[in-house]
Amino acid sequence: MKKICFVCLGNICRSPMAEFVMKELAIKDDFYIESRATSSWEHGHPVHRGTQKVLQDHGIPYNHFKTSKQVSLDDISSFDYIVGMDKQNVKDLKAMFPAEFKSKIFLFIEEGVPDPWFTGDFEETYHLVKKGCSLWLEELRNDI
Ligand code: 4NP
């Protein structure tokens, strides 16, 4: 089973949005999909209200009990794809883990996903997340 983990700074806004959008898009695929943070700042905190609202607005189901978790060495060992939501996330991931894991670390989408924690624009985030998840879905389906 292919395993993909989306990673952002706090794991409360962008990466959980990607996790739940991807789970919905890939509902019939045999993929394991999770999300994590590069930081421990939001550890144990629930998904941001803005992300919850945008998921509800677009009819995307999500786990109300999901809480922020920092990415670990176990995660980077076990997932096939570790996908940073912006360029800084990718840079941080590459700095956090041994060089042997670099080939598993990817950027979610070329333009990156601006952080709605700062922009306040969760709808913009949703559209980029939807676009990126569709591209990743093709990638995972084509990677045999
Ligand atoms: P996220 O957004 O990385 O998309 O989950 C953030 C959440 C929290 C913080 C920064 C970004 N923070 O500074 O606590």
Tab-separated table of C-alpha atoms and ligand atoms in Angstrom:
chain	number	residue	atom	x	y	z
A	1	MET	CA	0.000	0.000	0.000
A	2	LYS	CA	1.332	3.448	-0.939
A	3	LYS	CA	1.749	5.765	2.017
A	4	ILE	CA	1.730	9.565	1.769
A	5	CYS	CA	2.158	12.118	4.541
A	6	PHE	CA	1.466	15.840	4.072
A	7	VAL	CA	3.566	18.133	6.257
A	8	CYS	CA	3.222	21.827	7.141
A	9	LEU	CA	4.519	24.016	9.961
A	10	GLY	CA	1.734	23.508	12.519
A	11	ASN	CA	-0.343	20.540	11.243
A	12	ILE	CA	-3.538	22.435	12.029
A	13	CYS	CA	-4.272	24.354	8.785
A	14	ARG	CA	-2.777	23.195	5.459
A	15	SER	CA	-1.576	19.600	5.916
A	16	PRO	CA	-4.744	18.322	7.643
A	17	MET	CA	-6.747	20.015	4.862
A	18	ALA	CA	-4.654	18.088	2.309
A	19	GLU	CA	-5.037	14.863	4.334
A	20	PHE	CA	-8.841	15.022	4.341
A	21	VAL	CA	-9.208	16.281	0.746
A	22	MET	CA	-6.899	13.466	-0.430
A	23	LYS	CA	-8.784	10.847	1.634
A	24	GLU	CA	-11.990	11.952	-0.087
A	25	LEU	CA	-10.467	12.031	-3.602
A	26	ALA	CA	-8.790	8.649	-3.074
A	27	ILE	CA	-11.744	7.015	-1.348
A	28	LYS	CA	-11.593	4.009	-3.706
A	29	ASP	CA	-7.797	3.739	-3.748
A	30	ASP	CA	-5.719	1.649	-1.403
A	31	PHE	CA	-3.579	4.510	-0.047
A	32	TYR	CA	-2.551	5.319	3.510
A	33	ILE	CA	-2.843	9.099	4.022
A	34	GLU	CA	-1.768	11.120	7.066
A	35	SER	CA	-0.456	14.586	7.991
A	36	ARG	CA	2.175	15.958	10.348
A	37	ALA	CA	3.969	19.172	11.434
A	38	THR	CA	7.609	20.178	11.127
A	39	SER	CA	7.241	21.948	14.507
A	40	SER	CA	5.853	20.834	17.850
A	41	TRP	CA	4.203	24.257	18.404
A	42	GLU	CA	0.633	23.054	17.991
A	43	HIS	CA	1.170	19.547	19.415
A	44	GLY	CA	-2.135	18.051	20.593
A	45	HIS	CA	-4.221	20.936	19.205
A	46	PRO	CA	-7.224	20.266	16.963
A	47	VAL	CA	-7.609	21.234	13.305
A	48	HIS	CA	-7.920	25.043	12.939
A	49	ARG	CA	-11.501	26.375	12.820
A	50	GLY	CA	-10.812	27.944	9.396
A	51	THR	CA	-9.785	24.574	7.947
A	52	GLN	CA	-12.783	22.862	9.591
A	53	LYS	CA	-15.131	25.471	8.109
A	54	VAL	CA	-13.732	25.229	4.587
A	55	LEU	CA	-13.929	21.410	4.704
A	56	GLN	CA	-17.552	21.644	5.867
A	57	ASP	CA	-18.348	24.256	3.178
A	58	HIS	CA	-17.045	21.894	0.481
A	59	GLY	CA	-18.617	18.740	1.926
A	60	ILE	CA	-15.311	17.061	2.783
A	61	PRO	CA	-15.596	14.699	5.776
A	62	TYR	CA	-12.855	14.951	8.406
A	63	ASN	CA	-11.834	13.449	11.709
A	64	HIS	CA	-12.946	15.863	14.438
A	65	PHE	CA	-10.496	14.218	16.859
A	66	LYS	CA	-7.394	14.714	14.722
A	67	THR	CA	-4.708	16.617	16.639
A	68	SER	CA	-1.357	18.068	15.601
A	69	LYS	CA	1.634	15.750	15.665
A	70	GLN	CA	5.262	16.462	14.779
A	71	VAL	CA	6.813	14.338	12.026
A	72	SER	CA	9.144	11.661	13.437
A	73	LEU	CA	11.968	9.448	12.206
A	74	ASP	CA	9.485	6.549	12.288
A	75	ASP	CA	7.211	8.497	9.940
A	76	ILE	CA	9.942	9.351	7.476
A	77	SER	CA	11.053	5.716	7.489
A	78	SER	CA	7.599	4.266	6.931
A	79	PHE	CA	5.942	6.690	4.469
A	80	ASP	CA	6.760	6.497	0.745
A	81	TYR	CA	6.114	10.198	0.149
A	82	ILE	CA	6.693	12.998	2.640
A	83	VAL	CA	5.157	16.068	1.051
A	84	GLY	CA	5.893	19.575	2.351
A	85	MET	CA	3.133	22.122	1.723
A	86	ASP	CA	5.599	24.952	0.961
A	87	LYS	CA	9.273	25.391	0.136
A	88	GLN	CA	10.230	26.175	3.738
A	89	ASN	CA	8.551	22.950	4.937
A	90	VAL	CA	10.615	20.987	2.399
A	91	LYS	CA	13.800	22.766	3.473
A	92	ASP	CA	13.043	22.056	7.151
A	93	LEU	CA	12.238	18.381	6.458
A	94	LYS	CA	15.523	17.929	4.607
A	95	ALA	CA	17.385	19.509	7.522
A	96	MET	CA	15.577	17.436	10.180
A	97	PHE	CA	16.347	13.973	8.841
A	98	PRO	CA	19.382	12.037	7.584
A	99	ALA	CA	20.340	12.501	3.916
A	100	GLU	CA	19.228	8.951	3.026
A	101	PHE	CA	15.586	10.091	3.300
A	102	LYS	CA	15.919	13.097	0.974
A	103	SER	CA	14.579	11.178	-2.024
A	104	LYS	CA	11.231	10.711	-0.201
A	105	ILE	CA	10.727	14.438	0.438
A	106	PHE	CA	8.686	16.391	-2.130
A	107	LEU	CA	7.071	19.802	-2.587
A	108	PHE	CA	3.245	19.569	-2.660
A	109	ILE	CA	2.794	21.951	-5.579
A	110	GLU	CA	5.259	24.107	-7.502
A	111	GLU	CA	3.852	27.446	-6.276
A	112	GLY	CA	3.622	26.236	-2.646
A	113	VAL	CA	0.558	26.732	-0.428
A	114	PRO	CA	0.603	30.098	1.399
A	115	ASP	CA	-0.053	29.718	5.123
A	116	PRO	CA	-3.643	30.722	6.001
A	117	TRP	CA	-2.484	31.115	9.607
A	118	PHE	CA	-0.957	34.351	8.289
A	119	THR	CA	-3.115	35.144	5.209
A	120	GLY	CA	-6.485	34.275	6.813
A	121	ASP	CA	-7.637	33.083	3.356
A	122	PHE	CA	-8.674	29.456	3.875
A	123	GLU	CA	-10.650	29.420	0.614
A	124	GLU	CA	-7.454	30.186	-1.353
A	125	THR	CA	-5.777	27.373	0.596
A	126	TYR	CA	-8.593	24.987	-0.283
A	127	HIS	CA	-8.290	25.653	-4.028
A	128	LEU	CA	-4.525	25.079	-4.014
A	129	VAL	CA	-4.943	21.980	-1.827
A	130	LYS	CA	-7.573	20.589	-4.210
A	131	LYS	CA	-5.308	21.243	-7.219
A	132	GLY	CA	-2.265	19.680	-5.526
A	133	CYS	CA	-4.184	16.635	-4.249
A	134	SER	CA	-5.523	15.938	-7.761
A	135	LEU	CA	-1.948	16.001	-9.098
A	136	TRP	CA	-0.732	13.732	-6.269
A	137	LEU	CA	-3.592	11.334	-6.867
A	138	GLU	CA	-2.451	10.901	-10.493
A	139	GLU	CA	1.150	10.523	-9.335
A	140	LEU	CA	0.285	7.787	-6.820
A	141	ARG	CA	-1.991	5.968	-9.244
A	142	ASN	CA	0.733	6.015	-11.928
A	143	ASP	CA	3.521	4.940	-9.601
A	144	ILE	CA	3.479	1.161	-9.684
B	1	4NP	P1	-0.103	25.361	9.251
B	1	4NP	O1	-0.341	26.818	9.865
B	1	4NP	O2	1.406	25.183	9.154
B	1	4NP	O3	-0.729	25.407	7.896
B	1	4NP	O4	-0.754	24.380	10.203
B	1	4NP	C1	0.260	27.271	11.066
B	1	4NP	C2	-0.272	26.914	12.273
B	1	4NP	C3	0.299	27.400	13.449
B	1	4NP	C4	1.390	28.243	13.377
B	1	4NP	C5	1.922	28.596	12.159
B	1	4NP	C6	1.363	28.103	11.001
B	1	4NP	N1	1.955	28.760	14.558
B	1	4NP	O5	2.784	29.686	14.476
B	1	4NP	O6	1.630	28.270	15.661
